[in-house]
Short mmCIF file of C-alpha atoms in Angstrom, two decimals:
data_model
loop_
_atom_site.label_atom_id
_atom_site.label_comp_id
_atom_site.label_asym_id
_atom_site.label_seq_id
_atom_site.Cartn_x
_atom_site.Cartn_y
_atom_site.Cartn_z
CA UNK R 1 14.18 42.13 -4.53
CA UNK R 2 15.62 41.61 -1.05
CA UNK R 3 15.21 44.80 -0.25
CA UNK R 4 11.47 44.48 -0.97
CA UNK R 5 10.66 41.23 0.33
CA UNK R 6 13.38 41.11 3.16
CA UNK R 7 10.95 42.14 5.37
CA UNK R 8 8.10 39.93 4.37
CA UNK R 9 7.91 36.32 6.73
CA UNK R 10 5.21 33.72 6.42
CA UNK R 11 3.87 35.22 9.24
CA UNK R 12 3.32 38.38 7.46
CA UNK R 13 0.55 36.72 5.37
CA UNK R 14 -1.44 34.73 8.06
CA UNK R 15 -5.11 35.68 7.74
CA UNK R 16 -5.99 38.34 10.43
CA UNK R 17 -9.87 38.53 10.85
CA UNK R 18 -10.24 35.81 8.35
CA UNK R 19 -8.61 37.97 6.15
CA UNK R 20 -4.93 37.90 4.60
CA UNK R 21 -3.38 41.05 3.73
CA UNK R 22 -2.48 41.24 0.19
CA UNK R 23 -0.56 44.89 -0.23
CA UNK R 24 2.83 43.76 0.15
CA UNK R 25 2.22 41.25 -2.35
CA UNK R 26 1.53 43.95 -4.53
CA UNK R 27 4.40 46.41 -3.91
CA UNK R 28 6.73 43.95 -4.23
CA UNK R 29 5.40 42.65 -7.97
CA UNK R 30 7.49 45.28 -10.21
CA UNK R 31 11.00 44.54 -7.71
CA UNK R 32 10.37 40.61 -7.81
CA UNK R 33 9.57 40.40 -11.73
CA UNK R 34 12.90 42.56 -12.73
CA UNK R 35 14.73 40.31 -10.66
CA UNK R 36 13.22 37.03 -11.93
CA UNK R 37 14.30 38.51 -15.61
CA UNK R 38 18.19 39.73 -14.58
CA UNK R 39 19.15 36.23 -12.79
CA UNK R 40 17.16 34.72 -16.03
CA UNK R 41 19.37 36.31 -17.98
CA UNK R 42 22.40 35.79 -15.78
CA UNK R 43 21.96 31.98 -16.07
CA UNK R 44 22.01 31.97 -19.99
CA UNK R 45 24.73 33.80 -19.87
CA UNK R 46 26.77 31.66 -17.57
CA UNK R 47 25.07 28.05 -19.40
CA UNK R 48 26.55 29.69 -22.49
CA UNK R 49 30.41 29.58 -21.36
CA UNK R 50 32.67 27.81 -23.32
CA UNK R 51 34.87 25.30 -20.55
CA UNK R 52 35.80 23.06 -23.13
CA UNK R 53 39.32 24.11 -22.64
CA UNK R 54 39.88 26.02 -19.77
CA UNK R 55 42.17 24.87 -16.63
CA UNK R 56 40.17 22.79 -14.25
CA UNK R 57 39.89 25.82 -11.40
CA UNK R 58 38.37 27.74 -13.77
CA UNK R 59 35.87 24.70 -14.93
CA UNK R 60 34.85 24.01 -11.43
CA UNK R 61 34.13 27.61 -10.67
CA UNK R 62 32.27 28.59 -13.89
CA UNK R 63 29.98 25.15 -12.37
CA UNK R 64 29.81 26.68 -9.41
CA UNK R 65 28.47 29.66 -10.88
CA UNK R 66 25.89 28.02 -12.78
CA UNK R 67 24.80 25.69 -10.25
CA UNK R 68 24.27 28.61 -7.91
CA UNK R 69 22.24 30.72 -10.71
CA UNK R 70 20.14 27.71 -11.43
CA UNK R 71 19.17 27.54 -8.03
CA UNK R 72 19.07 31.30 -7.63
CA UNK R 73 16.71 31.48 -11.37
CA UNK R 74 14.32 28.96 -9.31
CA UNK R 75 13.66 30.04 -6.08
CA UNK R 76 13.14 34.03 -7.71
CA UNK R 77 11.02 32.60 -10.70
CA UNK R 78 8.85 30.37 -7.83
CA UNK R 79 8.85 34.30 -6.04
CA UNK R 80 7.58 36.21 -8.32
CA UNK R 81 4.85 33.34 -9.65
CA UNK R 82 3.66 34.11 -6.28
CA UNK R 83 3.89 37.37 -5.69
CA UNK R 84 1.78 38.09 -9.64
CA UNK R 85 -0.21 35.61 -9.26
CA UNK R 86 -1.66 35.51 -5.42
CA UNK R 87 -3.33 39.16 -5.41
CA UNK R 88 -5.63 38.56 -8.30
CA UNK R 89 -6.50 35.15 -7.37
CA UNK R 90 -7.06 36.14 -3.74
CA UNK R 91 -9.81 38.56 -4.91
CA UNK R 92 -7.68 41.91 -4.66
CA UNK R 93 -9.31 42.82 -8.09
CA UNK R 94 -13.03 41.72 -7.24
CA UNK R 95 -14.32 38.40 -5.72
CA UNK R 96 -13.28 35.22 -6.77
CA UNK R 97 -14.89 31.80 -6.36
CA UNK R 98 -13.20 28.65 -7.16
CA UNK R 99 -14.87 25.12 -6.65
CA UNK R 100 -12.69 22.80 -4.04
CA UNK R 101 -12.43 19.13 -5.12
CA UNK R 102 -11.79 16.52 -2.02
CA UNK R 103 -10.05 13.69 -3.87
CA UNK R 104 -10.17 10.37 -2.04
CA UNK R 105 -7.03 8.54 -2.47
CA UNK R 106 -8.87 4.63 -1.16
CA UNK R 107 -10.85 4.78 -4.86
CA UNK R 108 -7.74 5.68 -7.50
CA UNK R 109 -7.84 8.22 -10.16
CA UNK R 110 -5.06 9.38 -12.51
CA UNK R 111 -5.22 12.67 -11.13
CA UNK R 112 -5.64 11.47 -7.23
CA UNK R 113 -8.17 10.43 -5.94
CA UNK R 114 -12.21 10.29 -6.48
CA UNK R 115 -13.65 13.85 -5.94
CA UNK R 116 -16.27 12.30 -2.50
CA UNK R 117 -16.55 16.06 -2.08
CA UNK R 118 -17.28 19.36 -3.85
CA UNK R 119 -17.25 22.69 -2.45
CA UNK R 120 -17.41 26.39 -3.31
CA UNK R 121 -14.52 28.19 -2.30
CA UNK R 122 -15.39 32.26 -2.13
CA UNK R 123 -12.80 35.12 -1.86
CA UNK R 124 -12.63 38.45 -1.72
CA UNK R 125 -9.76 41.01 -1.05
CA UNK R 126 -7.95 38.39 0.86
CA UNK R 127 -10.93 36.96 2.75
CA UNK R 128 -11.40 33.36 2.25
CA UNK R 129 -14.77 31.31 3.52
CA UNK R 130 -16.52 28.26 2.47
CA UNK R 131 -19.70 28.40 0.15
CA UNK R 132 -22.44 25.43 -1.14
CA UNK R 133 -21.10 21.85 -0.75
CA UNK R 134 -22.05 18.57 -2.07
CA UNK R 135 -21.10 15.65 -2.71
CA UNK R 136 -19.29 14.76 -6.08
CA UNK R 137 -22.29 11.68 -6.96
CA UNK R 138 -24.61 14.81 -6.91
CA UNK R 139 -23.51 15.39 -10.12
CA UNK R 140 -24.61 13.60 -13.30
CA UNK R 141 -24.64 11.28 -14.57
CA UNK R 142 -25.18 13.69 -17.71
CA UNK R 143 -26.77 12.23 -20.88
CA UNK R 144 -23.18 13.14 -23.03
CA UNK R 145 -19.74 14.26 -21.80
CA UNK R 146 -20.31 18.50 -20.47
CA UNK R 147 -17.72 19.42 -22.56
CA UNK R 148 -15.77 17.54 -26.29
CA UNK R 149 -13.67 15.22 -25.26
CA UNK R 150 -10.66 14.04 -27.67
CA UNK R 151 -10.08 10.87 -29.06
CA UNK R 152 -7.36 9.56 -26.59
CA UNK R 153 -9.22 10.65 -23.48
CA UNK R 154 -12.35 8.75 -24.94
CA UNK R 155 -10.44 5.92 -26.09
CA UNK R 156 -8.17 5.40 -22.44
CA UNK R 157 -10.92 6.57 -20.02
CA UNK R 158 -14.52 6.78 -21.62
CA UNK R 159 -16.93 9.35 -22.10
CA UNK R 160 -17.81 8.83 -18.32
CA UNK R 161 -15.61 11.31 -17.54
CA UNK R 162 -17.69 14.01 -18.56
CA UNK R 163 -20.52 12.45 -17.83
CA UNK R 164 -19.60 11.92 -13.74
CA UNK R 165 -18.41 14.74 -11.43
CA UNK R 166 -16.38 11.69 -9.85
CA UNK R 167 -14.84 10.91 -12.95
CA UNK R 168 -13.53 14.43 -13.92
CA UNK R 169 -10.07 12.85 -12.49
CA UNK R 170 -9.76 9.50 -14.69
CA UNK R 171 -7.38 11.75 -16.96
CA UNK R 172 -3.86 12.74 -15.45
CA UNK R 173 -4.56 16.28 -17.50
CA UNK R 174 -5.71 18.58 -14.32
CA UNK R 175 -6.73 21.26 -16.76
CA UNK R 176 -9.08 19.48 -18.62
CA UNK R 177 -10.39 17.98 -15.45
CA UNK R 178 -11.17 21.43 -13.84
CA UNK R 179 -12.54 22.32 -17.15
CA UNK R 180 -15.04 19.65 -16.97
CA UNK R 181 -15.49 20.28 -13.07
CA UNK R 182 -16.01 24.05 -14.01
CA UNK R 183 -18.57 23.49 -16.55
CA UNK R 184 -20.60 20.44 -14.15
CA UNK R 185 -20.58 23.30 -11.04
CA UNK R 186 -22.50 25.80 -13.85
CA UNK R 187 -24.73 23.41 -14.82
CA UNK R 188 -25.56 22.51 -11.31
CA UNK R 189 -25.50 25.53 -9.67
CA UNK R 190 -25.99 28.04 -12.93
CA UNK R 191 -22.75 29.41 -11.56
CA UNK R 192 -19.29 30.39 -13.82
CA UNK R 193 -16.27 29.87 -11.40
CA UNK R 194 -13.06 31.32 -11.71
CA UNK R 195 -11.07 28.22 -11.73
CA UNK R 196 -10.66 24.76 -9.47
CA UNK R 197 -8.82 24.00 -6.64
CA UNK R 198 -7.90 19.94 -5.63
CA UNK R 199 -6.95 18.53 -2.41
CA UNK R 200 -6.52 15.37 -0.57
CA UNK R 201 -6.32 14.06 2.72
CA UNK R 202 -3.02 13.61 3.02
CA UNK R 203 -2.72 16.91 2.47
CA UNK R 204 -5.33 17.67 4.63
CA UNK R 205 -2.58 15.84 7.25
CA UNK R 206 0.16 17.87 6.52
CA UNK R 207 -2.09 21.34 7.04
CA UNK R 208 -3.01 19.33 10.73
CA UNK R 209 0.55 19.65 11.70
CA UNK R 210 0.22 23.21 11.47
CA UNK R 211 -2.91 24.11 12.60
CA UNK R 212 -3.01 21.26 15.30
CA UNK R 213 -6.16 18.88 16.17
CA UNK R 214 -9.63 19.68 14.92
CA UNK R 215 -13.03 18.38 16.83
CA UNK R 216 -15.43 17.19 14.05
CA UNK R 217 -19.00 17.97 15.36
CA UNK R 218 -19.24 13.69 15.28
CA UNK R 219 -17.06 13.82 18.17
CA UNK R 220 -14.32 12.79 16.18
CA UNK R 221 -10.73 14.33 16.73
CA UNK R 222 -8.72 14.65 13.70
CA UNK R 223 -5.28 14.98 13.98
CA UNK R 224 -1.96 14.58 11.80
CA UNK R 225 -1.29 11.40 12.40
CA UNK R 226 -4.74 9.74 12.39
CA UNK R 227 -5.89 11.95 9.21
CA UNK R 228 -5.40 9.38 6.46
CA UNK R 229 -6.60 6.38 8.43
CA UNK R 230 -9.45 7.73 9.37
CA UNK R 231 -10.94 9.12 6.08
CA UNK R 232 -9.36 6.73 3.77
CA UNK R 233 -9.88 3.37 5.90
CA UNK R 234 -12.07 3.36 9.76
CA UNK R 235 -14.72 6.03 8.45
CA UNK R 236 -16.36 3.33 6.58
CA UNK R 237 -16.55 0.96 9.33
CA UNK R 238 -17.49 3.50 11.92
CA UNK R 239 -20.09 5.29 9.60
CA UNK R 240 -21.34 2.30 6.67
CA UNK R 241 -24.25 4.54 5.60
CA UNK R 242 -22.66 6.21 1.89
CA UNK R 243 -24.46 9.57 2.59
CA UNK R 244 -23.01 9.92 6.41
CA UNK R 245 -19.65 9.84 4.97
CA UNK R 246 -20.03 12.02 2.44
CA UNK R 247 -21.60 14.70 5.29
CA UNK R 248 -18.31 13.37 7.52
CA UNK R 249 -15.97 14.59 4.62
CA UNK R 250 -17.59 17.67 4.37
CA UNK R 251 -17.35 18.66 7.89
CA UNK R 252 -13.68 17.51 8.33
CA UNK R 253 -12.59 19.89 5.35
CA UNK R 254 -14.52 22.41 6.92
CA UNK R 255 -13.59 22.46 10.17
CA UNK R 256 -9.59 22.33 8.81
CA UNK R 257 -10.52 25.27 6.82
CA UNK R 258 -12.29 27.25 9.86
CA UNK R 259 -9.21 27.55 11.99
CA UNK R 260 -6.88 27.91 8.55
CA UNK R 261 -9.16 31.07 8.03
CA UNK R 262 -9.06 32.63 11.78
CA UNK R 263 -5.40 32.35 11.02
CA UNK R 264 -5.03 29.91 13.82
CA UNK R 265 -1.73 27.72 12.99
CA UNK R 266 1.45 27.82 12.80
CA UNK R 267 2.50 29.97 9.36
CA UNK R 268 5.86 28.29 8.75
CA UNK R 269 4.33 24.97 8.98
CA UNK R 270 1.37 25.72 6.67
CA UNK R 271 3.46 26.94 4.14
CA UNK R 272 5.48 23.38 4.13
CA UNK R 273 2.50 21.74 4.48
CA UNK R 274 1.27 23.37 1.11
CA UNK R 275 4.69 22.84 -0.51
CA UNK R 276 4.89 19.24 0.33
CA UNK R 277 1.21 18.65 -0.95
CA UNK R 278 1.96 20.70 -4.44
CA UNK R 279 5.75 19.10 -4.31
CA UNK R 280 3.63 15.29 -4.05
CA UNK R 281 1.03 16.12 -6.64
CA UNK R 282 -1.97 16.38 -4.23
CA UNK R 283 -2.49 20.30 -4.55
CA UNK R 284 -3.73 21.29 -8.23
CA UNK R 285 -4.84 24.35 -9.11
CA UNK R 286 -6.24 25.75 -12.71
CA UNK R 287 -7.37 29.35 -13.36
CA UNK R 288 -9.90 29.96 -15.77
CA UNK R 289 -7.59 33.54 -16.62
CA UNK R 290 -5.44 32.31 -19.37
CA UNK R 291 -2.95 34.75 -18.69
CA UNK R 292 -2.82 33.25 -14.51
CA UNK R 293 -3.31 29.45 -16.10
CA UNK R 294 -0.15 30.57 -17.98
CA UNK R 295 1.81 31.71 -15.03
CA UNK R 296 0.82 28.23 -12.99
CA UNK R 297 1.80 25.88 -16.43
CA UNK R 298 5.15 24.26 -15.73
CA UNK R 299 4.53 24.07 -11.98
CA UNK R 300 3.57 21.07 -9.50
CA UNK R 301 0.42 23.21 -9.15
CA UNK R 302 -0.93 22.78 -12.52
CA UNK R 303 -0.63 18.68 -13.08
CA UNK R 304 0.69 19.00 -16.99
CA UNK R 305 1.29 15.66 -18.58
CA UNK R 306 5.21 14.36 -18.90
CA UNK R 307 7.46 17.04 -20.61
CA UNK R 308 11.29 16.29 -22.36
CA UNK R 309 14.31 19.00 -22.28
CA UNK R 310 17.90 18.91 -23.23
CA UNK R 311 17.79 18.59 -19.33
CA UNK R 312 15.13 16.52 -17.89
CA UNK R 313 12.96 13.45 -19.45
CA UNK R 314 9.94 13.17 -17.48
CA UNK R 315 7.33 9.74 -17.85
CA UNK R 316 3.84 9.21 -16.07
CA UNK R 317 2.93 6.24 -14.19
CA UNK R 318 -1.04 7.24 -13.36
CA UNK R 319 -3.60 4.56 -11.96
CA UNK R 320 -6.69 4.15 -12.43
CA UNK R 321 -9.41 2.30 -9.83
CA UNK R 322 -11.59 -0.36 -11.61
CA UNK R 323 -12.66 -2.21 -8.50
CA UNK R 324 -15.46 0.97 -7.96
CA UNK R 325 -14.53 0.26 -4.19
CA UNK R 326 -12.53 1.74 -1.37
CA UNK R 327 -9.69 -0.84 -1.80
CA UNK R 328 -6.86 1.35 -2.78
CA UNK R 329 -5.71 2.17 0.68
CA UNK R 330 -4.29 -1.31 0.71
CA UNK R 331 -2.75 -0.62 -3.07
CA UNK R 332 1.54 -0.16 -2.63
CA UNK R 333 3.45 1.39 -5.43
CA UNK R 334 7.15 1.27 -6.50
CA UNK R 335 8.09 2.94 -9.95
CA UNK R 336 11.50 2.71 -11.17
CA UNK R 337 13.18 4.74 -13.83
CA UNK R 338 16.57 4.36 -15.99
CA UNK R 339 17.89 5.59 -19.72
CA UNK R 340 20.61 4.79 -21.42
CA UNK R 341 22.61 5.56 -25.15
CA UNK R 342 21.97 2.18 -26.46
CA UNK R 343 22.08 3.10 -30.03
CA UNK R 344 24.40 3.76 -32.66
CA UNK R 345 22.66 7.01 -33.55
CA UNK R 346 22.49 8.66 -30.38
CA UNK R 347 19.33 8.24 -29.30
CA UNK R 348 18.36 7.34 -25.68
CA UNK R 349 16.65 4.31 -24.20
CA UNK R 350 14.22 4.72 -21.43
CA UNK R 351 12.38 2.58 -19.03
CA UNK R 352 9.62 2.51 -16.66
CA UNK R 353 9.05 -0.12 -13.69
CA UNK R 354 5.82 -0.08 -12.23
CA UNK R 355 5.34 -3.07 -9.22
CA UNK R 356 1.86 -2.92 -7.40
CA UNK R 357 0.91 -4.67 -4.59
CA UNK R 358 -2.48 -5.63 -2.86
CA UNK R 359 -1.62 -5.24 0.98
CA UNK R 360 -5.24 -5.78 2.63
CA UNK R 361 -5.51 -8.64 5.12
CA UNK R 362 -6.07 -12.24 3.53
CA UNK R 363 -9.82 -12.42 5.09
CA UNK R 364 -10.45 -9.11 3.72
CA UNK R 365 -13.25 -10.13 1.78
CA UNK R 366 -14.87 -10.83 4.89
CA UNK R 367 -13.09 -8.75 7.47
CA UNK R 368 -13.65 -5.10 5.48
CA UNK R 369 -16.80 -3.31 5.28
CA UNK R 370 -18.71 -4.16 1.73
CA UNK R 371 -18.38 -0.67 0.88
CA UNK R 372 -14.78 -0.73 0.90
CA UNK R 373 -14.50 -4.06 -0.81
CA UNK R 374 -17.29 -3.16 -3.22
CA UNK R 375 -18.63 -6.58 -2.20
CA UNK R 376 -18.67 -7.73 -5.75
CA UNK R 377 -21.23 -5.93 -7.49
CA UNK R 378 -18.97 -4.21 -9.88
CA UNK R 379 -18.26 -7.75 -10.97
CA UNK R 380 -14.65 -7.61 -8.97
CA UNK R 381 -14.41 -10.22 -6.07
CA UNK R 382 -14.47 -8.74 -2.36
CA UNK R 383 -10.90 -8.34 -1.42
CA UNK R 384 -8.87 -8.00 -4.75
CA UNK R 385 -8.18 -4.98 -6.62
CA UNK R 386 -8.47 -4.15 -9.79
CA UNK R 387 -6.13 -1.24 -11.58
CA UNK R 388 -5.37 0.27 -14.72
CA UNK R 389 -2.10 1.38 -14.73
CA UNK R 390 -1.48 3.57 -17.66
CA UNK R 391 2.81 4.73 -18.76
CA UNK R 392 3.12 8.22 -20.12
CA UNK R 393 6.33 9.27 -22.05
CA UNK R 394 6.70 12.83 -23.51
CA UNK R 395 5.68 14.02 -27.06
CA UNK R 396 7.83 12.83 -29.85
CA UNK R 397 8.76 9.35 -28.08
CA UNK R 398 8.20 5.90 -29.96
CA UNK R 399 7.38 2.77 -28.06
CA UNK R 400 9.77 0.23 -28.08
CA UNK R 401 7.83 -2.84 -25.72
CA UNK R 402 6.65 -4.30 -22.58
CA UNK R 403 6.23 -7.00 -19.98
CA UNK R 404 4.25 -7.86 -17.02
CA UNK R 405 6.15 -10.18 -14.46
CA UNK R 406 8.65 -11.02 -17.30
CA UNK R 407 5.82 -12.17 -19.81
CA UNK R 408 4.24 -10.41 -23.17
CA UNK R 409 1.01 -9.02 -21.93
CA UNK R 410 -1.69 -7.67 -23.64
CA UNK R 411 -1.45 -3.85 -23.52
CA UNK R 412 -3.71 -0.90 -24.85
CA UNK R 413 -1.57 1.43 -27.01
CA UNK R 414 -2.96 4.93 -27.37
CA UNK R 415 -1.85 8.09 -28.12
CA UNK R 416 -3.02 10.99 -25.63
CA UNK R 417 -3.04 14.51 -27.92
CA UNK R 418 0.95 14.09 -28.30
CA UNK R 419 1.68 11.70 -25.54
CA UNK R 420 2.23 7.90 -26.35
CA UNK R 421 0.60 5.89 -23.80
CA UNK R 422 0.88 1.91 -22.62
CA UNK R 423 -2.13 0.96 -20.68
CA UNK R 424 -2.57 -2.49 -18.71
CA UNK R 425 -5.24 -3.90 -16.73
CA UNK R 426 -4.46 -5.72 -13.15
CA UNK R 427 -6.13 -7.51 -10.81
CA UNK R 428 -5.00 -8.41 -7.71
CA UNK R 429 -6.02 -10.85 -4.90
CA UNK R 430 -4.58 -9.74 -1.52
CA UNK R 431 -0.93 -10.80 -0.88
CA UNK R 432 -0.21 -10.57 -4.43
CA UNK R 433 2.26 -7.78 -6.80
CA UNK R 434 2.28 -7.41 -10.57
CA UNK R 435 5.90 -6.07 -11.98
CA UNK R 436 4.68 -3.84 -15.60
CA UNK R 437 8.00 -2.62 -17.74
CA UNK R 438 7.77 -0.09 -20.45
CA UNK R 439 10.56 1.11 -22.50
CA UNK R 440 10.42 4.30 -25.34
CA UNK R 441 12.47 5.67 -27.24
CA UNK R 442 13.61 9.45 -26.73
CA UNK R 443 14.85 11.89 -29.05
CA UNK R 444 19.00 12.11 -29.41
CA UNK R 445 18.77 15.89 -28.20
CA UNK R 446 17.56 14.08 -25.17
CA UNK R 447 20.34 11.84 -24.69
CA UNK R 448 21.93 13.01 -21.67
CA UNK R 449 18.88 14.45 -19.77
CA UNK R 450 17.80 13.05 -16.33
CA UNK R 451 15.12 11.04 -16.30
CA UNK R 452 11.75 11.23 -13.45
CA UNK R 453 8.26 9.89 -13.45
CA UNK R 454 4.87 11.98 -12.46
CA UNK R 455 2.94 9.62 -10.35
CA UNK R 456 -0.46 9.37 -8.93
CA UNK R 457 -0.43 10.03 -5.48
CA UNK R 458 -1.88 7.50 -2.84
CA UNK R 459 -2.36 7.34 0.76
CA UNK R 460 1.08 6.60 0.86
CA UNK R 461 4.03 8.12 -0.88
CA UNK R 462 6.32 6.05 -3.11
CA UNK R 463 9.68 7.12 -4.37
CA UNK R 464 11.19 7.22 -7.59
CA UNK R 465 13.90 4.60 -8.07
CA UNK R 466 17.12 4.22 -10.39
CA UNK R 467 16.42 1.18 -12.63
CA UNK R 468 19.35 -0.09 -14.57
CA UNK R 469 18.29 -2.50 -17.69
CA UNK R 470 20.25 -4.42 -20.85
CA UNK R 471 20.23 -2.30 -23.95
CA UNK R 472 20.14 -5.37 -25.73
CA UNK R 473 16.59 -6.12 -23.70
CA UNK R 474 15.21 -3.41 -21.83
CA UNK R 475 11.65 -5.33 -21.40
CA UNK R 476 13.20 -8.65 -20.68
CA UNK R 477 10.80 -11.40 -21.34
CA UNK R 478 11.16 -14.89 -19.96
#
C-alpha cells in the first residue's frame, strides 16, 4: 500500500480545471483493500493473545503491538473507504448528482441544523459544479409524510417531518433524513438523486481557512472567523426580509464552492477542514448505492444512531428547536458521561448529563430582530428558548430514571426502532440552565467498554465530559 499511495499528497487531488483527477484513486483500490484485510487480520490475531500469564516485558510489548495495529487497522480501513468509495461517487462511472442540504445551526435539529438551503450538487468524472437551488420552505408542506414513517419517529418528532423539507432533520437518523430529502427533491424537481450531502456553517468556516476570504456579491466578505456570526446571528439584522436571507445563504455556499472547484485553497487545510466537520458531526453523507451506503455505515460521515461493543458504549444527546426561531445561537451545551459495575451481576451502569443554557442578552426580547426571537407567534415568549432534548442509549439497554435540576420531571419514554429514548421539554428565559440526568442499564458483555455521547452540533462545539455518579443513585433526586 505504501508503495502505491506513497506518492499520492493532498495536493495530488486538488481540482485542476474544476476537475479532480480520479485515476490514482483507482490504481491504488486492489493495493489499499489487501492491505486493509492483512492488518485486519493482523489485529485479531494479536487481540487474541493469551497475557494472562506471561512476564510483564512480554505483556507490555504484546500491548504495544496491539495498540499499534489498532491504530494501523484504522487509518488503512479509513484509506481504502476512500480510495473504493471516492471514484464512483465522484462520477468516474457516469454522472452523479447529489442534493446539498445547508443546515442552520441558530434553529436546532437532531441532525444539525434547519436545512435554510437546498441545492443540486452535479458531478461528473471528477468535475464538480453547482445545479438548481432553493430554499428548504420551498418544499411542502405535503398533505402526508413523502415516505412511511415508523412508529418512534412519529411518536418523538411528528409526521411533519415528512411533510417539511425543513424538518427532514428532526430525527438524529441521517439516512432516513436523506431518504426523505431524496424523495421531496423528486417530487419537486421530478428528479432521482444519487444520494444527499449535509453541511453547516461552521463547516463552511473551517473550508474558509483553507480557501481564504470570499466576496459575497452583497458586498459582504466572509471569512473564517466571521463565518458563524454572520450567518447564524448579524444576517438577520442586516437583511430582516426572510427571502433575502435565504438568497444570502445561497450565494455564500456558492461562492465557497466556486473557488473550492477552481482548486483555489490550500489542499492540506481543506482536507482538515473536512475531517474536523465529519469528526464534529456537521458533514453527513448517504448514498442511495447500498453497496457505497454500506461502505460509509460506521463512519462520522453517515450519522448512525448510538452503537454498544465489548469496546465502546456510545449514547445520543440530540436537540430539538421548539421556539421556530433563530434563538439557538445563544443555546450552550455541556454533556457529561460516566458507567460503572454497580451490580451484583455484572452489568454496567451508565449516565448521561445534559446542562443547557440560554446565553442571549437579558433585553433580548427587545434588543434581537423578531425573526430571531420568533417574536412570539409560535406561542414562545421573545427571548427564551424552547428545546427538546431527547437521550439515546444503544439497542438492548433498559432505562433505569431521570431528573431535571435534581427533581422527577415529566419525561416522554419512547423506543426509536431498537433505541430506548428519554425525551424532555425545556424552556428557557435568558440567563437561565436546566441540568437533565439519564441513567440505563447496559448489557454485562458491556461492562468494561468506554463510554461517549453523539451530540448535535451547534454554533459552538461542546466537549464530552467524565461524570462520576453513586451507584446507589445515579439520578439523584432532591
Amino acid at each position: 500500500m505504501a508503495d502505491v499511495i506513497g506518492g499520492l499528497s493532498t495536493d495530488a487531488f486538488t481540482p485542476k480545471g474544476g476537475k479532480v483527477d480520479l485515476d490514482p484513486l483507482v490504481k491504488a483500490q486492489p493495493a489499499v483493500a489487501r492491505a486493509a484485510k492483512t492488518v485486519a487480520r493482523a489485529e485479531r490475531d494479536a487481540s487474541a493473545i493469551d497475557t494472562s500469564d506471561t512476564l510483564s516485558p512480554v505483556t507490555s510489548a504484546v500491548n504495544q503491538l496491539r495498540n499499534a495495529l489498532r491504530s494501523a487497522s484504522d487509518e488503512v480501513d479509513t484509506a481504502d473507504r476512500v480510495v473504493q468509495l471516492a471514484p464512483a461517487m465522484l462520477g468516474n462511472e457516469g454522472e452523479r448528482n447529489y442534493v446539498l442540504l445547508f443546515q442552520n445551526n441558530a434553529e436546532l435539529r437532531a441532525g444539525g441544523g434547519i436545512p435554510g438551503a437546498v441545492a443540486l450538487l452535479k458531478v461528473q468524472d471528477g468535475a464538480i459544479s453547482l445545479g438548481d437551488q432553493a430554499a428548504g420552505s420551498s418544499f411542502g408542506p405535503y398533505d402526508e409524510s413523502v415516505l412511511p414513517l415508523d412508529p418512534g419517529t412519529r411518536t418523538l418528532y411528528g409526521e411533519i417531518t415528512g411533510r417539511y423539507m425543513q424538518d427532514v432533520t428532526l430525527t438524529p437518523r441521517f439516512d432516513l433524513s436523506a431518504e426523505l430529502t431524496r424523495e421531496m427533491w423528486k417530487q419537486k424537481f421530478g428528479q432521482q438523486v444519487d444520494g444527499v450531502l449535509a453541511v453547516d456553517p461552521v463547516t463552511l468556516s473551517y473550508i474558509l481557512r483553507a480557501t481564504g476570504p470570499v466576496q459575497l456579491p452583497t458586498g459582504d466578505r466572509l471569512t473564517a472567523d466571521n463565518a458563524v456570526q454572520f450567518l447564524l446571528s448579524d444576517v438577520y439584522a442586516k437583511y430582516p426580509d426572510p427571502s433575502v436571507q435565504d438568497l444570502f445563504f445561497a450565494s455564500a455556499a456558492s461562492a465557497v464552492f466556486d473557488k473550492v472547484s477552481t482548486g483555489s485553497f490550500d489542499a492540506k487545510q481543506f482536507v482538515s477542514a473536512l475531517t474536523q466537520g465529519e469528526q464534529e458531526g456537521r458533514l453527513r453523507l448517504w448514498s442511495a448505492t447500498k453497496a457505497e451506503q454500506a461502505q460509509l455505515e460506521g463512519t462520522p460521515l453517515a450519522g448512525d444512531l448510538p452503537v454498544a461493543t465489548t469496546s465502546l458504549r456510545q449514547f445520543g444527546v440530540y436537540l430539538n428547536d421548539g421556539t421556530a426561531s433563530k434563538m439557538d445561537y445563544y443555546l450552550e451545551k455541556t454533556v457529561s458521561v460516566g458507567a460503572s459495575v454497580c451490580r451484583a451481576d455484572g452489568r454496567p451502569t451508565s449516565a448521561v448529563e445534559v446542562t443547557i443554557t440560554n446565553s442571549a442578552p437579558a433585553d433580548a426580547a427587545t434588543s434581537l430582530p423578531e425573526y430571531v426571537t420568533g417574536g412570539g407567534l409560535s406561542g414562545t415568549a421573545p427571548g427564551k428558548i424552547k428545546t427538546l432534548v431527547a437521550v439515546y442509549a444503544p439497542e438492548g439497554s433498559i432505562y433505569l430514571g431521570s431528573t431535571q435540576d435534581g427533581r422527577q420531571a415529566p419525561v416522554q419514554t419512547v423506543m426509536d426502532g431498537e433505541h430506548p429514548v428519554v425525551q424532555l421539554q425545556t424552556l428557557l428565559a435568558p440567563g437561565e440552565s436546566t441540568t437533565f440526568r439519564v441513567a440505563f442499564l447496559g448489557d454485562q458483555k458491556e461492562a468494561k467498554a468506554a463510554v461517549d455521547v453523539l451530540s448535535t452540533p451547534g454554533a459552538k462545539q461542546s466537549k464530552v465530559l467524565p461524570l462520576r455518579f453513586d451507584c446507589a443513585d445515579p439520578t439523584p433526586a432532591d
